[in-house]
XYZ file of C-alpha atoms in Angstrom:
103
model
C 22.555 9.106 -10.156
C 22.912 9.801 -13.868
C 20.042 9.697 -16.304
C 20.780 9.115 -19.975
C 17.953 9.699 -22.441
C 18.121 9.083 -26.161
C 14.789 10.800 -26.927
C 13.368 14.142 -25.866
C 9.994 12.805 -24.777
C 8.656 14.090 -21.445
C 6.741 10.846 -20.867
C 9.819 8.743 -21.502
C 11.819 10.989 -19.192
C 9.310 10.633 -16.348
C 9.176 6.845 -16.724
C 12.937 6.565 -16.855
C 13.296 8.781 -13.811
C 10.814 6.701 -11.819
C 12.533 3.484 -12.873
C 15.954 4.916 -12.060
C 14.768 6.075 -8.651
C 13.202 2.680 -7.906
C 16.441 0.944 -8.915
C 18.410 3.346 -6.712
C 16.287 2.644 -3.621
C 16.273 -1.108 -4.221
C 20.053 -0.955 -4.464
C 20.244 1.006 -1.178
C 17.886 -1.501 0.442
C 19.966 -4.467 -0.723
C 23.168 -2.789 0.497
C 21.623 -2.300 3.955
C 20.921 -6.029 4.428
C 23.628 -7.761 6.488
C 24.233 -11.417 7.264
C 23.816 -12.688 10.835
C 26.735 -12.170 13.180
C 27.085 -13.652 16.628
C 26.939 -11.169 19.509
C 27.149 -11.472 23.279
C 24.238 -11.521 25.720
C 24.921 -7.920 26.786
C 24.551 -6.539 23.243
C 21.277 -8.475 22.870
C 19.754 -7.075 26.073
C 21.096 -3.582 25.395
C 19.295 -3.583 22.030
C 16.138 -4.893 23.694
C 16.205 -1.894 26.033
C 16.753 0.756 23.324
C 13.087 1.097 22.373
C 9.919 -0.944 22.458
C 10.678 -3.915 20.180
C 8.874 -4.605 16.934
C 7.559 -8.169 16.417
C 9.002 -9.588 19.630
C 8.412 -13.327 19.795
C 9.504 -16.240 21.962
C 8.963 -19.947 21.445
C 6.702 -21.749 23.900
C 9.606 -23.747 25.310
C 11.835 -20.640 25.539
C 14.408 -22.109 23.146
C 14.444 -19.099 20.807
C 13.506 -15.432 20.886
C 13.529 -12.762 18.176
C 12.759 -9.071 17.974
C 13.326 -6.167 15.609
C 14.053 -2.511 16.258
C 11.242 -0.165 15.246
C 13.694 2.233 13.607
C 14.415 1.405 9.972
C 17.974 1.568 8.624
C 16.894 2.075 5.009
C 13.471 1.591 3.427
C 11.999 -1.416 5.288
C 15.328 -2.821 6.537
C 15.853 -2.922 10.296
C 18.147 -4.481 12.885
C 16.956 -7.955 13.902
C 18.115 -9.752 17.032
C 17.735 -13.451 17.719
C 18.514 -15.813 20.559
C 18.763 -19.514 19.863
C 19.520 -21.400 23.054
C 22.509 -19.638 24.618
C 23.698 -18.052 21.335
C 22.802 -14.507 20.300
C 22.766 -12.989 16.810
C 22.255 -9.627 15.068
C 21.381 -9.159 11.409
C 19.787 -6.594 9.135
C 16.906 -7.561 6.917
C 13.392 -6.536 5.955
C 10.951 -5.977 8.798
C 8.277 -8.287 7.389
C 10.228 -11.510 7.947
C 8.435 -14.092 10.040
C 10.153 -15.449 13.112
C 10.379 -18.850 11.421
C 12.299 -17.200 8.558
C 14.662 -15.498 11.009
C 15.460 -18.641 12.983
């Protein structure tokens, strides 16, 4: 991370540093997000057994199920697993997504 200042003001330097750091972490967070990919039933259940799931939810009719891993990949991005019928998916996204947003 490079910081280029055109003035020698300590206040400006602190603000620029904070803004640069925020931009850096937002960039890392965005890079950690991954689109859904289809996985097999074994990968889904293996992930479910890794640790106690975060935000585990199932529909009343059992048609879909989602859960997240408690361990974050970067910032608030975590692995998310979803089952829709007989199809299974893995993605990475922020941990505050609702289950409706995931499915």
